[in-house]
PDB file of C-alpha atoms in Angstrom:
ATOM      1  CA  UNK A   1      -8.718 -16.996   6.207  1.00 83.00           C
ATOM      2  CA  UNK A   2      -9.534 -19.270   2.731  1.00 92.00           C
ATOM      3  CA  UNK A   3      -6.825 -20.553   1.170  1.00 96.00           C
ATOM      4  CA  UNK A   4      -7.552 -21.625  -2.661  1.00 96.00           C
ATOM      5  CA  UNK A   5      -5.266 -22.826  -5.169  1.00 96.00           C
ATOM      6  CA  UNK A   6      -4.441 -20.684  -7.919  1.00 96.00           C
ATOM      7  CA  UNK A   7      -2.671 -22.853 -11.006  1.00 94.00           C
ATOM      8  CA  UNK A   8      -0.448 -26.056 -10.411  1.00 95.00           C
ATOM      9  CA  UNK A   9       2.065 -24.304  -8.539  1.00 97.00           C
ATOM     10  CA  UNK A  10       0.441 -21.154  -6.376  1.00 98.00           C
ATOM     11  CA  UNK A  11      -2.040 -20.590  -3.852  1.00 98.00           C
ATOM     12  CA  UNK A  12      -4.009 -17.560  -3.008  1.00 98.00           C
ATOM     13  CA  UNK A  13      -4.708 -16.793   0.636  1.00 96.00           C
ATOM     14  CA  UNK A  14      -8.146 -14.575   1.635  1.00 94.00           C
ATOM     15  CA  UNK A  15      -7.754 -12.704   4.580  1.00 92.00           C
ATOM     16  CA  UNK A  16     -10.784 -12.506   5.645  1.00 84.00           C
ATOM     17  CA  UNK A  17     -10.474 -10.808   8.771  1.00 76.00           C
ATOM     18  CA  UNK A  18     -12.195 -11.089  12.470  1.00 78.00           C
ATOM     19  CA  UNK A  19     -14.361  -7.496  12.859  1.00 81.00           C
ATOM     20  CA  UNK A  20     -11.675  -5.947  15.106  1.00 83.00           C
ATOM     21  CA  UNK A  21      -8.799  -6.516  12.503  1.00 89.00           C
ATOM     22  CA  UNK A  22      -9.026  -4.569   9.259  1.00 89.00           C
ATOM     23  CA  UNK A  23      -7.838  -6.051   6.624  1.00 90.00           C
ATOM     24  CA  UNK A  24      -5.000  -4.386   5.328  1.00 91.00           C
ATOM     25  CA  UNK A  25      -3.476  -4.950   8.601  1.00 93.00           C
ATOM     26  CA  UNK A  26      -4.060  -8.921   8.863  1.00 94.00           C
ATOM     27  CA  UNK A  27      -2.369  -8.709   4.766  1.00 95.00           C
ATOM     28  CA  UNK A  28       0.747  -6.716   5.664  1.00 94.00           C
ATOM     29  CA  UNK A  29       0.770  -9.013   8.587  1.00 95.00           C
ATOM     30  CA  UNK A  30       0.994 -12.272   6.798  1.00 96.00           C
ATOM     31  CA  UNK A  31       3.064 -10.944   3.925  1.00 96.00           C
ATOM     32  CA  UNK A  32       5.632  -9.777   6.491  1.00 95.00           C
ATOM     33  CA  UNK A  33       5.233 -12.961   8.692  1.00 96.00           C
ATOM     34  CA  UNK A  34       5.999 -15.258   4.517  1.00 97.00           C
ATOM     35  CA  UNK A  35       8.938 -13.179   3.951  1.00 95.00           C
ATOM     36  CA  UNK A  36       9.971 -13.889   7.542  1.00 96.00           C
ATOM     37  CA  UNK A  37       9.882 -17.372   6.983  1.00 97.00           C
ATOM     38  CA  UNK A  38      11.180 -17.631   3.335  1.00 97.00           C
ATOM     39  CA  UNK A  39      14.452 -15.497   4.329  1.00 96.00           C
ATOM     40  CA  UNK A  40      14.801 -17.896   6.841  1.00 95.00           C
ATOM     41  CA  UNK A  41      14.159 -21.485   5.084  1.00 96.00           C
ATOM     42  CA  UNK A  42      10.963 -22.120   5.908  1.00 97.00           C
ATOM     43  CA  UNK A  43       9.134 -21.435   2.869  1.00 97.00           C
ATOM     44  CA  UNK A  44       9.724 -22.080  -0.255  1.00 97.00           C
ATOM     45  CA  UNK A  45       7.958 -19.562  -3.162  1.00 97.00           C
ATOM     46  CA  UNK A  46       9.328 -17.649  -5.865  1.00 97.00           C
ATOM     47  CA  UNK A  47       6.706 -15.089  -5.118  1.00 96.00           C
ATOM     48  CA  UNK A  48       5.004 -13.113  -2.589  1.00 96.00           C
ATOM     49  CA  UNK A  49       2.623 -10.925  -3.885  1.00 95.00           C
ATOM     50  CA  UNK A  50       0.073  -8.739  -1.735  1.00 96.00           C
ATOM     51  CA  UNK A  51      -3.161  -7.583  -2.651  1.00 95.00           C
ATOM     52  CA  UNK A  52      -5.838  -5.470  -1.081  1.00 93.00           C
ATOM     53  CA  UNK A  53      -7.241  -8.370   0.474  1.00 94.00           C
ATOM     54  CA  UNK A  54      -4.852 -11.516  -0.365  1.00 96.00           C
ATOM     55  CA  UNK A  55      -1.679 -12.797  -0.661  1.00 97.00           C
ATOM     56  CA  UNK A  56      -0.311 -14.594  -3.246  1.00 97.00           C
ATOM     57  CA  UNK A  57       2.115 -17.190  -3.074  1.00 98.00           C
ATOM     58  CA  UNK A  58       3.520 -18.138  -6.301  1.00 98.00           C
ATOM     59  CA  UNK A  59       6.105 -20.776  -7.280  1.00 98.00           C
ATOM     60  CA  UNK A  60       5.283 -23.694  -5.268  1.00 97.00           C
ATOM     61  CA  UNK A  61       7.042 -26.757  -5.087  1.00 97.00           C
ATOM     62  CA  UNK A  62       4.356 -28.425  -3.155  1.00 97.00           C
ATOM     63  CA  UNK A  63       1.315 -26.166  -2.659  1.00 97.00           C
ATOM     64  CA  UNK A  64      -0.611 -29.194  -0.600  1.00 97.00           C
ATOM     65  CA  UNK A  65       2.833 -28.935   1.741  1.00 97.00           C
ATOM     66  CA  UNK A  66       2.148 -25.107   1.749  1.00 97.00           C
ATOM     67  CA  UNK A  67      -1.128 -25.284   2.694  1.00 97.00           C
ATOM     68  CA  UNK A  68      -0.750 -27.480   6.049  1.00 97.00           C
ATOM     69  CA  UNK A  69       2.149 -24.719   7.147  1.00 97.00           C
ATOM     70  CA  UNK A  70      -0.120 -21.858   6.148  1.00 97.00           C
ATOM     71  CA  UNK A  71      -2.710 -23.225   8.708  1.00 95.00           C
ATOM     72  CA  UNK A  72      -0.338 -23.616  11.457  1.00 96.00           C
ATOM     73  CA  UNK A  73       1.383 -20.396  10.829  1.00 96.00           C
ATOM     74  CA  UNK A  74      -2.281 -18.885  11.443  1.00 94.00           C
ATOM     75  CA  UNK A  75      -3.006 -18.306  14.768  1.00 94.00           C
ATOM     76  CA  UNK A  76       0.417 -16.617  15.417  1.00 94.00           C
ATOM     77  CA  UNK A  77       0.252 -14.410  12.662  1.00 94.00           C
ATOM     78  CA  UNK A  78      -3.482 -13.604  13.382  1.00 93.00           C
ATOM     79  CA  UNK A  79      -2.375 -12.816  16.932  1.00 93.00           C
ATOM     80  CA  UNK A  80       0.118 -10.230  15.649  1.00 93.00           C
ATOM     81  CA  UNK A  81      -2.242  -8.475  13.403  1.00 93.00           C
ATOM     82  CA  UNK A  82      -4.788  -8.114  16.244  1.00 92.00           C
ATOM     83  CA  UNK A  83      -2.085  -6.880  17.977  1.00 92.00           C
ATOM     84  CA  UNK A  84      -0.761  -3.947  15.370  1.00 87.00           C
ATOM     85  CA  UNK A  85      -4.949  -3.045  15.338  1.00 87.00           C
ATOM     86  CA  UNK A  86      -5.016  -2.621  18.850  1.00 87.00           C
ATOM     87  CA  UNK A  87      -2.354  -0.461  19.369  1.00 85.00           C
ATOM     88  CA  UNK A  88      -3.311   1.609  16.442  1.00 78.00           C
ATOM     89  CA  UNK A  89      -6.019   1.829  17.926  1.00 77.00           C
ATOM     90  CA  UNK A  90      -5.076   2.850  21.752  1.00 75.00           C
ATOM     91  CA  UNK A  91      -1.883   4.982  20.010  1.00 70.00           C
ATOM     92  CA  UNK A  92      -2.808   6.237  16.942  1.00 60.00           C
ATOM     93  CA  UNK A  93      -1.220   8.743  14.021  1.00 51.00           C
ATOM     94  CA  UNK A  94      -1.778  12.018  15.739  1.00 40.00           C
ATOM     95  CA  UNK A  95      -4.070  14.255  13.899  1.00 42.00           C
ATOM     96  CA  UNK A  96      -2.378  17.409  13.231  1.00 44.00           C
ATOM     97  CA  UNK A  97      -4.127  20.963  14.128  1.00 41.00           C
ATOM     98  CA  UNK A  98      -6.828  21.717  12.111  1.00 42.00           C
ATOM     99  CA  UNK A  99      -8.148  18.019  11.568  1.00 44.00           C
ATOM    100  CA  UNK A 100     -11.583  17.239  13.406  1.00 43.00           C
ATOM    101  CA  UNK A 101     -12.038  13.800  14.536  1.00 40.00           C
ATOM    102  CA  UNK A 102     -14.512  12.179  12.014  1.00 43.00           C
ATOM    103  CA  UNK A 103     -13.482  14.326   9.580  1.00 46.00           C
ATOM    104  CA  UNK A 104     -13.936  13.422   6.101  1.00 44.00           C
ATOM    105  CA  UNK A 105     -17.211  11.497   6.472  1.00 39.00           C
ATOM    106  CA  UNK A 106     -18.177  12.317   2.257  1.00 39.00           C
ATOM    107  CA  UNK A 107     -16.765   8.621   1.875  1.00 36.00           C
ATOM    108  CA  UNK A 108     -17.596   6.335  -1.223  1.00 36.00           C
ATOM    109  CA  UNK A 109     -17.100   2.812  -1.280  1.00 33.00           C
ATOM    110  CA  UNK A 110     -16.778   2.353  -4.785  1.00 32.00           C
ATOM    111  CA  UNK A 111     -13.433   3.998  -4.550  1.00 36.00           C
ATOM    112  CA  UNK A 112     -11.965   2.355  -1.964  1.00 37.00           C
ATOM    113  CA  UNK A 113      -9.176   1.173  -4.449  1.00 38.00           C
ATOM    114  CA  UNK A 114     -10.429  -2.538  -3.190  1.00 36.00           C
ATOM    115  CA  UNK A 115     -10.019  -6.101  -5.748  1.00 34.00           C
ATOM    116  CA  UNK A 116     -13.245  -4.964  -7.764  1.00 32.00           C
ATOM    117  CA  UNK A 117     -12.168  -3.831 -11.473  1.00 32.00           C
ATOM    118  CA  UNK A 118     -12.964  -0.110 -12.499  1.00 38.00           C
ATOM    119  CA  UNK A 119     -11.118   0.110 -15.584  1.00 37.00           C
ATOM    120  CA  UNK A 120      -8.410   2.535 -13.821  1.00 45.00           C
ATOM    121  CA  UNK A 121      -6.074   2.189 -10.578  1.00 48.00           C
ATOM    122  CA  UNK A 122      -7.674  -1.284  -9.720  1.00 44.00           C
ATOM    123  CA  UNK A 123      -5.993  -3.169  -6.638  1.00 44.00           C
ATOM    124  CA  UNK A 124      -4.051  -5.654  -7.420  1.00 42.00           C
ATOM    125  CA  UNK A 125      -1.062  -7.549  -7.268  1.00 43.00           C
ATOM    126  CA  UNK A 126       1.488  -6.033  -8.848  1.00 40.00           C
ATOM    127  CA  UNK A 127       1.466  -6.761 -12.508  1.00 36.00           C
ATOM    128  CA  UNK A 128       5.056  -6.431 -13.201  1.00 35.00           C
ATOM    129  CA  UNK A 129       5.319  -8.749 -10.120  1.00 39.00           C
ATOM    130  CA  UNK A 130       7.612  -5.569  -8.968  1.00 39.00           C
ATOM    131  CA  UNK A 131       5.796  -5.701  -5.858  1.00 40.00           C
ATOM    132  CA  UNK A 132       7.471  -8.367  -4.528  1.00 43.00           C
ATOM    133  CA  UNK A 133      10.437  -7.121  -2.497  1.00 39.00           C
ATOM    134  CA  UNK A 134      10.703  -3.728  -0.163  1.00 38.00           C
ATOM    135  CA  UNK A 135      13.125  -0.895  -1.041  1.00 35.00           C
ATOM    136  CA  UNK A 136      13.805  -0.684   2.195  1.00 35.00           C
ATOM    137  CA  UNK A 137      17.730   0.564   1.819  1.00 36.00           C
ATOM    138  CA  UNK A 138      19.749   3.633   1.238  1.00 35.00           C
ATOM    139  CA  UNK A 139      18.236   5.732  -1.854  1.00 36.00           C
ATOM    140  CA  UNK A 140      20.107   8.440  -3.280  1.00 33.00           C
ATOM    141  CA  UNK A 141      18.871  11.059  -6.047  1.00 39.00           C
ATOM    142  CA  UNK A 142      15.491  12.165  -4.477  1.00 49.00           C
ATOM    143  CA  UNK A 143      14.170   9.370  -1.779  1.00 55.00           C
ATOM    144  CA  UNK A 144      16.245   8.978   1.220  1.00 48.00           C
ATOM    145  CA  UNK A 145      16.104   6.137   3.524  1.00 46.00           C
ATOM    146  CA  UNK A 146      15.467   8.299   7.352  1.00 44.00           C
ATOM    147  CA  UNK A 147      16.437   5.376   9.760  1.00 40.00           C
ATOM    148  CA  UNK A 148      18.582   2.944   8.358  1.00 34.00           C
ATOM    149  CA  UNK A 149      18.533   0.268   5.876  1.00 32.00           C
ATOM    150  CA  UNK A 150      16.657  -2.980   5.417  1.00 35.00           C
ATOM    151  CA  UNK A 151      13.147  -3.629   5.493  1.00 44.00           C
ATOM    152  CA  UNK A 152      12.929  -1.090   8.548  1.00 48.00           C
ATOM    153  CA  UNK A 153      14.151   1.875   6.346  1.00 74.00           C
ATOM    154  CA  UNK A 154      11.797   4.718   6.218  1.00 90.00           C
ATOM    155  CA  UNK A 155      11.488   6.835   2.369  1.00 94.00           C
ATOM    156  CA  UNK A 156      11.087  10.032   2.384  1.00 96.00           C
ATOM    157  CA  UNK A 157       9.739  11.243  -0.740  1.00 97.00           C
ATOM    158  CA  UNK A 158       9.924  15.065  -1.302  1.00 97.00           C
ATOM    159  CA  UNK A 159       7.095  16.171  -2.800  1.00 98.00           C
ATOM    160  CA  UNK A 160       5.827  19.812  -4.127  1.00 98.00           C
ATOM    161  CA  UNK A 161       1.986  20.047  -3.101  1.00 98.00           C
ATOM    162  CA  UNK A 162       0.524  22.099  -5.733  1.00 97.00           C
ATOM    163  CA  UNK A 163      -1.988  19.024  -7.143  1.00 97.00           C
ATOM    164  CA  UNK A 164      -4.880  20.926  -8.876  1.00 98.00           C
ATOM    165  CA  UNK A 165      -7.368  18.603  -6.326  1.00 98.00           C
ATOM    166  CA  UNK A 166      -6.567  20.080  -3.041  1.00 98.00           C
ATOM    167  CA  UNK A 167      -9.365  22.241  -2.590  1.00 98.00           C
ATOM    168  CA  UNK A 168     -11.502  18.905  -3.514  1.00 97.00           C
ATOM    169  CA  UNK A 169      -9.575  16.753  -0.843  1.00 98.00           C
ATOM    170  CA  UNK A 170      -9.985  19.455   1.484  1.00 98.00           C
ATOM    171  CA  UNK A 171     -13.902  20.430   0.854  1.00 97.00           C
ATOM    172  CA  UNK A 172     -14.462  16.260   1.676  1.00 97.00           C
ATOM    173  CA  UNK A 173     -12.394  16.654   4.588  1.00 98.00           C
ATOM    174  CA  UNK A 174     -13.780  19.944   6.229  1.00 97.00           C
ATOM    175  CA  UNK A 175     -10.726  21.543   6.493  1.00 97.00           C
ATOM    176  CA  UNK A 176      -8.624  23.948   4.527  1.00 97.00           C
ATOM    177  CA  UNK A 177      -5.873  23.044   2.197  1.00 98.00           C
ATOM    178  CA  UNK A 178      -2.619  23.635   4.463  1.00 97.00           C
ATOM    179  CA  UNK A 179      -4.569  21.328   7.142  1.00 98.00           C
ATOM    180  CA  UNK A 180      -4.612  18.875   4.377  1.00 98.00           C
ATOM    181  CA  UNK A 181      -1.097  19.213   3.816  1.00 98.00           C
ATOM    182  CA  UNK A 182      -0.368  18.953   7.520  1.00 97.00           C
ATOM    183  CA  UNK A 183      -2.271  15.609   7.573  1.00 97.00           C
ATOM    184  CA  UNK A 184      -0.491  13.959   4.272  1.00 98.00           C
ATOM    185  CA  UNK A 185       3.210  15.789   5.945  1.00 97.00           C
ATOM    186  CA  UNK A 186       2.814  13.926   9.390  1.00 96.00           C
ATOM    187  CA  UNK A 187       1.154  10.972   8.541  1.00 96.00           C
ATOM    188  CA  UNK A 188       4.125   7.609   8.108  1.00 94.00           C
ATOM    189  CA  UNK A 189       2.046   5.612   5.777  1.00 96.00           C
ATOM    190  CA  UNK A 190       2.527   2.160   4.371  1.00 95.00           C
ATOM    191  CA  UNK A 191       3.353   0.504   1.110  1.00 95.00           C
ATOM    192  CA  UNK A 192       0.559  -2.119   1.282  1.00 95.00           C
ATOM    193  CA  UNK A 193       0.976  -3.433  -1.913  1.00 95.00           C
ATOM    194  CA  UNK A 194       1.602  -2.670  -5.926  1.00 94.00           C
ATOM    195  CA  UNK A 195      -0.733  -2.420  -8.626  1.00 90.00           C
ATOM    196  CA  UNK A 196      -2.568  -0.909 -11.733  1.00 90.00           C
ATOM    197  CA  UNK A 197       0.986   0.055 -13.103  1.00 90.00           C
ATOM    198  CA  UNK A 198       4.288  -1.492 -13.015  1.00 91.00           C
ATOM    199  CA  UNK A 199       5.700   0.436  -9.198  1.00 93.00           C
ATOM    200  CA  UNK A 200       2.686   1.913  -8.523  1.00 95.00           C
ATOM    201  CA  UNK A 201       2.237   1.911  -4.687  1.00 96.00           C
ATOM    202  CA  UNK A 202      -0.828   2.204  -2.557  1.00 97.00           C
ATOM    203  CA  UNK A 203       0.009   3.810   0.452  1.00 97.00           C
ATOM    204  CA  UNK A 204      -1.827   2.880   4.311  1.00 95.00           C
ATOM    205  CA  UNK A 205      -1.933   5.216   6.866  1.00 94.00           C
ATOM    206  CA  UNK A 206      -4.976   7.605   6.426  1.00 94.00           C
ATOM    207  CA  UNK A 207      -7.750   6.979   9.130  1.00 92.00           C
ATOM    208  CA  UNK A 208     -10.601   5.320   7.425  1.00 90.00           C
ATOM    209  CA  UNK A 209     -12.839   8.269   7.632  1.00 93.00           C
ATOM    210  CA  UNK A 210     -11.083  10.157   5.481  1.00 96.00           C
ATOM    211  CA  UNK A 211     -11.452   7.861   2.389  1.00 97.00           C
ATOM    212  CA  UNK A 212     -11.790   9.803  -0.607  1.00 98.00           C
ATOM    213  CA  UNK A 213     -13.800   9.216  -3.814  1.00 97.00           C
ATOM    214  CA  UNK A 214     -12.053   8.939  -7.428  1.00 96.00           C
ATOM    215  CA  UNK A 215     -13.210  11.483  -9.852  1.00 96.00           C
ATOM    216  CA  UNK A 216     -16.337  10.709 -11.715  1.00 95.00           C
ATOM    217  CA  UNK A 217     -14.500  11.238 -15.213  1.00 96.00           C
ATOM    218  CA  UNK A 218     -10.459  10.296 -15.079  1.00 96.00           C
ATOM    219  CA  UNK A 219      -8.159  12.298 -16.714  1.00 97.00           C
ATOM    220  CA  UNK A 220      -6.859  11.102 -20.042  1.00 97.00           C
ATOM    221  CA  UNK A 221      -3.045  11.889 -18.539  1.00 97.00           C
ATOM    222  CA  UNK A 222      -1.869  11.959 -15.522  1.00 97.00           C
ATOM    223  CA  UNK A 223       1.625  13.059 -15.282  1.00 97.00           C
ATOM    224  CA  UNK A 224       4.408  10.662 -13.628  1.00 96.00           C
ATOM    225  CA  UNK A 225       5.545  11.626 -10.291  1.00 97.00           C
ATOM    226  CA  UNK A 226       2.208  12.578  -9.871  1.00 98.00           C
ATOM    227  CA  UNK A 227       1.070  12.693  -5.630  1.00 98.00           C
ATOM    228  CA  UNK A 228      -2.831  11.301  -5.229  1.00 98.00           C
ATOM    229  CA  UNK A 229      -5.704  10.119  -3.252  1.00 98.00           C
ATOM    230  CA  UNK A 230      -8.653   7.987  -3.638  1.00 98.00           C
ATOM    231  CA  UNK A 231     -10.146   5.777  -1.053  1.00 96.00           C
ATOM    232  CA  UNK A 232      -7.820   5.003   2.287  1.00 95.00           C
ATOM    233  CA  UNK A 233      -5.000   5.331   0.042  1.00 97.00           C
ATOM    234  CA  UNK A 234      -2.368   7.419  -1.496  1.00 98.00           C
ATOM    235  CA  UNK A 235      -0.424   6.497  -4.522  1.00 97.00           C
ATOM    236  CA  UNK A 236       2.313   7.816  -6.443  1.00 97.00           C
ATOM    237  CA  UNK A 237       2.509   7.551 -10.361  1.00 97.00           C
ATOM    238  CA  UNK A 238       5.053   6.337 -11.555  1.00 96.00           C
ATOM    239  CA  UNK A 239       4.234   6.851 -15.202  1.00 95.00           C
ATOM    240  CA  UNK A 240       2.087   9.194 -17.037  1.00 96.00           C
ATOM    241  CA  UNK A 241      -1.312   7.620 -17.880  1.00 95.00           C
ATOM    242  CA  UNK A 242      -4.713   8.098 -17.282  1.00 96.00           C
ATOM    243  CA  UNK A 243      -6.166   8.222 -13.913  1.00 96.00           C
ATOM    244  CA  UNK A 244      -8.881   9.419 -11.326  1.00 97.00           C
ATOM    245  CA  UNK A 245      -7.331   9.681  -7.936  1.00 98.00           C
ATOM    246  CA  UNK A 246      -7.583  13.018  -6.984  1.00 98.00           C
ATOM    247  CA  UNK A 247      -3.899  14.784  -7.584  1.00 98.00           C
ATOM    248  CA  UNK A 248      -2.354  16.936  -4.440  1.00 98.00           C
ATOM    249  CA  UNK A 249       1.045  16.730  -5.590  1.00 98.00           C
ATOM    250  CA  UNK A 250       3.901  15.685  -7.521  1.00 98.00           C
ATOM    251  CA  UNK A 251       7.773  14.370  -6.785  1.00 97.00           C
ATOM    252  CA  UNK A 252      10.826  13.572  -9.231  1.00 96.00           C
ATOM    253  CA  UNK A 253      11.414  10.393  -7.656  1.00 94.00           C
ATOM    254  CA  UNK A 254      11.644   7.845  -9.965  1.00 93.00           C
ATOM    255  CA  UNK A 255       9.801   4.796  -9.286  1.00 93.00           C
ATOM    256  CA  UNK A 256      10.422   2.249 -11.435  1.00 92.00           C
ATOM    257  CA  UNK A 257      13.257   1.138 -13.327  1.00 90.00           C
ATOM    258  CA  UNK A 258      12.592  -2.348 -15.347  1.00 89.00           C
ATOM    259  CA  UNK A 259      16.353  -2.891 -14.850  1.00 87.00           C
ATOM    260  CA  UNK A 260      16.496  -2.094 -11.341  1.00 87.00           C
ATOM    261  CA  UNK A 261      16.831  -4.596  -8.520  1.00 85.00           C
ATOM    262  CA  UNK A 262      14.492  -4.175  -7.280  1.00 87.00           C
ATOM    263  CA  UNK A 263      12.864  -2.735 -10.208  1.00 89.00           C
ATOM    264  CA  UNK A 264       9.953  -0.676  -7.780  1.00 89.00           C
ATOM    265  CA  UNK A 265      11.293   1.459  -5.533  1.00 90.00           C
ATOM    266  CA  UNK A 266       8.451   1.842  -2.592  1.00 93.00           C
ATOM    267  CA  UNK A 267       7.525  -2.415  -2.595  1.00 93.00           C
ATOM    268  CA  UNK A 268       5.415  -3.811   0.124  1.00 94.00           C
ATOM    269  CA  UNK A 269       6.372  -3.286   3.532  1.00 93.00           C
ATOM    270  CA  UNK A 270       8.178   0.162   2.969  1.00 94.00           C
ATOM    271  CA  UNK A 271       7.488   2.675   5.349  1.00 95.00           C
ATOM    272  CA  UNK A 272       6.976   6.053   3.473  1.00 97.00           C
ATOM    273  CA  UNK A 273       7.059   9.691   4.317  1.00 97.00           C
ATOM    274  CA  UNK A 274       6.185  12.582   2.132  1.00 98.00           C
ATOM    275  CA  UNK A 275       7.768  15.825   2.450  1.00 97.00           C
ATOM    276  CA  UNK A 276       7.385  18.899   0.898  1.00 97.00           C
ATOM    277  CA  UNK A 277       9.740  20.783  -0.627  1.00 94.00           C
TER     278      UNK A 277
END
């Protein structure tokens, strides 16, 4: 892990990862691990903002101070993420009939949804810094919270799977459509972090072989609510605008409310479900 300062008052942490921790794992484990220790006293930052492959701690009162606890917080919280891969690893999402192992192996890099611009659904931080805190609580008028409230809470998110795409998603997969659905249905994915529009969240929780490219052209509209893949992720939008990810569904959930609190719904760290209705 690199940690590099980022303005007067914020620091950016790269989590580079050992080989047998991905990424995404070792950022969800230190963003959990700095809202651990804010809630608690230990940290002081106006903002914790995840990324594909950093964290950003914004609002420092003394970054140098920062710094020296980031380092000592390290070892623990690289323990814990080595510890989530492994028993992903040994445990595992259960494929659902119909999925091969390996399926999916038509994978492109350059949609991986990762920090490199492509003048759409780009990785980063969230930009209306809604990213920031988890909607992890009771939700009423579409999502509702399966196990409880708090950071634990699970959404589900009912969602109608008629996304013109399927077919696409499940030619690269090498499976038919309702096997498709079956995987996206029993899969709990992730909110790893917010970006490319204000509540816009990339989901984790597809195996890594079934990454999925963007389309070459995107669309000049996508419609809000709208259900999609590209790379290891889904995403939901929460607004119409234009977009690649390949479309599989769509939900009346509503996302993102600019007066809400907090104003995105699914923020980092919220486990997610989609169901379809």
């Amino acid at each position: 892990m690199r940690i590099r300062p980022a303005g007067t008052h914020a620091l950016l942490l790269d989590c580079t990862a050992p080989a047998d921790i991905p990424e995404a794992v070792l950022v969800e484990a230190w963003r959990a691990e700095l809202w651990r220790r804010r809630e608690q006293g230990d940290l002081s930052a106006v903002e914790i903002v995840p990324a594909a492959r950093t964290v950003l701690l914004d609002g420092l009162p003394d970054p140098a101070a920062t710094a020296d606890l980031l380092f000592r917080w390290t070892p623990a919280v690289t323990a814990a993420a080595a510890a989530r891969a492994a028993a992903t690893a040994r445990d595992g999402t259960p494929a659902p009939d119909g999925i091969p192992a390996g399926a999916g192996g038509d994978t492109a890099r350059a949609g991986d949804g990762g920090d490199t611009a492509r003048g759409d659904e780009t990785a980063h931080g969230d930009t209306a810094r809604g990213g920031d805190t988890a909607r992890g609580d009771t939700i009423t008028g579409g999502g509702i919270a399966a196990d409880g409230g708090g950071h634990g809470g699970e959404i589900l998110v009912p969602v109608e799977f008629d996304g013109p795409d399927l077919p696409l998603v499940a030619e690269h997969w090498g499976v038919d459509v309702p096997a498709v659905l079956r995987r996206l249905t029993g899969t709990r994915f992730l909110v790893a972090f917010c970006g490319f529009a204000p509540g816009f969240p990339y989901l984790t929780g597809l195996p890594a072989d079934l990454a999925l490219p963007r389309l070459p052209t995107p669309r000049p509209r996508v419609p809000a609510g709208s259900v999609a893949l590209a790379g290891p992720y889904a995403g939901i939008y929460p607004s119409a605008s234009p977009g690649g990810w390949l479309l599989v569904g769509r939900t009346d959930l509503p996302l993102f409310d600019v007066d809400g609190d907090p104003p995105a719904r699914l923020g980092p760290g919220t486990r997610v479900r989609l169901v379809a209705t």
